[in-house]
Short mmCIF file of C-alpha atoms in Angstrom, two decimals:
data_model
loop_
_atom_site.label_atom_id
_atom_site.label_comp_id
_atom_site.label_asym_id
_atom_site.label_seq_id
_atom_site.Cartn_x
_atom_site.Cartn_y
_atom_site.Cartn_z
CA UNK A 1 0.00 0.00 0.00
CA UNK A 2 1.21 3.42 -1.02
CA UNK A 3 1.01 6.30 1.43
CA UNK A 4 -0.23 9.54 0.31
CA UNK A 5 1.61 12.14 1.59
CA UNK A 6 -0.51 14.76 3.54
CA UNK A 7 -0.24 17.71 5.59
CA UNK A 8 -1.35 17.26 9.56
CA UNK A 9 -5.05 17.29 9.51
CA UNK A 10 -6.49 19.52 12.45
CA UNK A 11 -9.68 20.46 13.39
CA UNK A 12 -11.15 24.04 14.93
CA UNK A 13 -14.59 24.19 17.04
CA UNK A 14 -15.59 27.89 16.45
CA UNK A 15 -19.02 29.37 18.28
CA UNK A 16 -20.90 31.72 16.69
CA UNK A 17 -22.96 33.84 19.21
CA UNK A 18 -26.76 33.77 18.10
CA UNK A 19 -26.01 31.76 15.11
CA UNK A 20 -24.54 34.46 12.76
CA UNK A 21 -21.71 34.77 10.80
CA UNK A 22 -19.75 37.73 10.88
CA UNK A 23 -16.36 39.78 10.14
CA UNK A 24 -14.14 38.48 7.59
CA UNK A 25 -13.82 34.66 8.78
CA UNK A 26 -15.26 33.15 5.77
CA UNK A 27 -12.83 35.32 3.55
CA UNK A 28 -10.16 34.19 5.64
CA UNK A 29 -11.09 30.49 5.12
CA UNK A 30 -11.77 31.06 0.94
CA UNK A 31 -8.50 32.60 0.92
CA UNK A 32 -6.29 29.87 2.63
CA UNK A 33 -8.13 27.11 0.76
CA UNK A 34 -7.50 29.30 -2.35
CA UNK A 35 -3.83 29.38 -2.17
CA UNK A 36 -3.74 25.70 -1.35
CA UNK A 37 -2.89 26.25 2.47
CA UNK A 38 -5.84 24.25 3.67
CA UNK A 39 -7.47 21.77 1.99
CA UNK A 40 -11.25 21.53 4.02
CA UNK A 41 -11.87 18.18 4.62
CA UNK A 42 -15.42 18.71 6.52
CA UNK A 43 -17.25 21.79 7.43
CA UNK A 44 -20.70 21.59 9.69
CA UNK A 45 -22.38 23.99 11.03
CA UNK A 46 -24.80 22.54 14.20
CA UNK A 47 -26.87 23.81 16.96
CA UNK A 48 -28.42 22.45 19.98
CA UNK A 49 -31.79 23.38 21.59
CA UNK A 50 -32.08 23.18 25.05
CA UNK A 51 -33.88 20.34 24.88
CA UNK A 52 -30.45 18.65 23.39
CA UNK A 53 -31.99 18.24 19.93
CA UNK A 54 -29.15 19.33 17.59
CA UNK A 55 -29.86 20.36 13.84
CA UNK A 56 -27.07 20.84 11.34
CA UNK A 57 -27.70 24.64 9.95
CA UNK A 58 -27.60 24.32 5.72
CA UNK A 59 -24.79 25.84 4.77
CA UNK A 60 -26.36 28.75 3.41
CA UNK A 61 -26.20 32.62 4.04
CA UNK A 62 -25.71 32.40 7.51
CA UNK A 63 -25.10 36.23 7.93
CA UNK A 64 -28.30 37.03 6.25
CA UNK A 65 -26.57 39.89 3.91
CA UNK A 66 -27.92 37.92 0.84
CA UNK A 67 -24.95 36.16 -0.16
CA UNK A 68 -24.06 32.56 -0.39
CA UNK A 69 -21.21 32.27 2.67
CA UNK A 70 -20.21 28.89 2.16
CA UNK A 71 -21.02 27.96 -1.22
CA UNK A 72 -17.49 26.58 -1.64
CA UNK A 73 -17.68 24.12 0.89
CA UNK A 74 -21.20 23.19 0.37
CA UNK A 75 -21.03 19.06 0.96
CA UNK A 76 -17.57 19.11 2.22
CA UNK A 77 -17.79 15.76 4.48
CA UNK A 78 -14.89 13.59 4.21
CA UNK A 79 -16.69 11.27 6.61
CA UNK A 80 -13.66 11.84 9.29
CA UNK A 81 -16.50 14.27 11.57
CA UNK A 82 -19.19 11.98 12.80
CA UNK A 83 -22.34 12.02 14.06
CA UNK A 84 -20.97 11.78 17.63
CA UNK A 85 -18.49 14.73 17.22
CA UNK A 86 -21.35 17.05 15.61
CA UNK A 87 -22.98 16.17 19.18
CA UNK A 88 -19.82 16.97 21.01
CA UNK A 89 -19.36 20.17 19.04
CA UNK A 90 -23.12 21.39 19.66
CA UNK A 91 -22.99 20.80 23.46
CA UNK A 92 -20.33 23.44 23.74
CA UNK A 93 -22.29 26.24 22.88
CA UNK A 94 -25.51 27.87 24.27
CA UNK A 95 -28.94 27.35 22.82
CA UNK A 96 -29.56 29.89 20.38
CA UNK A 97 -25.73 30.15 19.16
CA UNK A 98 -24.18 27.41 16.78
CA UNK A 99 -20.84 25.45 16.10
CA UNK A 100 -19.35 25.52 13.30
CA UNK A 101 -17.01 22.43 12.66
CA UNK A 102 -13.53 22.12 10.59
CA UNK A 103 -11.55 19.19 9.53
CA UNK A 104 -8.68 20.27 7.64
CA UNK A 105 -5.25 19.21 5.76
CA UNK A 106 -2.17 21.62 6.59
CA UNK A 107 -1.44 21.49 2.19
CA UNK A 108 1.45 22.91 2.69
CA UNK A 109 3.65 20.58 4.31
CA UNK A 110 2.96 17.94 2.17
CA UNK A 111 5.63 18.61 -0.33
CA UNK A 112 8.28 19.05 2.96
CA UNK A 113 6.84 15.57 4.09
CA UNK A 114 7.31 14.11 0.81
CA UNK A 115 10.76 15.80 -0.03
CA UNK A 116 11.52 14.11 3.62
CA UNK A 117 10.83 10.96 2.60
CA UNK A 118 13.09 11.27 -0.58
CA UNK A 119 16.12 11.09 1.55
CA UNK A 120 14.82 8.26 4.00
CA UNK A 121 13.30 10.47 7.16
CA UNK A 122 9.74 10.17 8.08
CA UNK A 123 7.22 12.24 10.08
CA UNK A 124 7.10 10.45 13.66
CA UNK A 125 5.24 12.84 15.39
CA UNK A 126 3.36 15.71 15.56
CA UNK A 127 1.00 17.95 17.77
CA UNK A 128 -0.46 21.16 18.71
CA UNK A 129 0.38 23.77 21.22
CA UNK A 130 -2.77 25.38 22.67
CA UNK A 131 -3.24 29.16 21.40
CA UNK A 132 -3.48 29.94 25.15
CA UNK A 133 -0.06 28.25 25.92
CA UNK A 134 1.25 30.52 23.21
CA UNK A 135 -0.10 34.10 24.44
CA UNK A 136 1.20 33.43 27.50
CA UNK A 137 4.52 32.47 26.55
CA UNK A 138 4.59 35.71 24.60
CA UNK A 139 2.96 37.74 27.26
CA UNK A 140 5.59 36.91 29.68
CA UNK A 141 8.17 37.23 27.05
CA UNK A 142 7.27 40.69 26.43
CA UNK A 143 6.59 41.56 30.11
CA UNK A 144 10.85 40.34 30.47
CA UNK A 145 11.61 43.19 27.50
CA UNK A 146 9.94 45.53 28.93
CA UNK A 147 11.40 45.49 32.59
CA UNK A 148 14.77 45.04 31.14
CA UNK A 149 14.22 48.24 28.69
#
């Protein structure tokens, strides 16, 4: 069996208060996908009534400005986010605001994992640092700077 060399595939749970979509997030997401950064595996949008019912939203003008948002990624399921993650994903916001859900390849290390593999070395590992973990680190760096200034 051949293995396909891919980017690390990460996902993002993003809420979005009272169900709309605003600022330039979707841009954002056309624009990375455009220049091959990303390649969206699965997009869902859910929401959860309080009862615990969840619907999946249509992927449709979720801003309500008249425009198709998501008409790029319209049937994007790669059949990696299940039923049971949707559920996960919807539990984490309030009733009245959705999730929307994002499987997605990292593109652009594929060609560093394949040129890798050229010369023998393989991917072993890899991970995430929380965002959090990062601002902090930075936060404190800067804090050092400035008391040094």
């Amino acid at each position: 069996m051949t293995q396909l060399d891919v980017g690390p595939i990460d996902y993002l749970a993003v809420e979005i208060p009272g169900a709309k979509l605003q600022g330039g997030g979707l841009n954002a997401l056309l624009d990375l996908t455009d220049r091959g950064i990303i390649r969206i595996l699965d997009l869902v949008v859910a929401t959860a009534d309080e009862d615990g019912t969840i619907t999946i939203l249509t992927i449709a003008d979720l801003d309500g400005d008249g425009d198709l948002d998501l008409a790029a990624f319209e049937g994007v399921r790669s059949g990696l986010l299940g039923d049971d993650d949707i559920a996960q994903g919807a539990a984490l916001v309030g009733p009245g605001d959705a999730v929307a859900l994002l499987i997605y390849e990292n593109t652009w290390a594929g060609p560093f994992v394949s040129a890798m593999r050229e010369v023998g070395a393989e991917v072993i590992a890899s991970g995430r640092i929380p965002a959090d973990d990062v601002i902090e680190a930075l936060d404190i760096l800067d804090a050092r700077d400035v008391s040094e200034a």
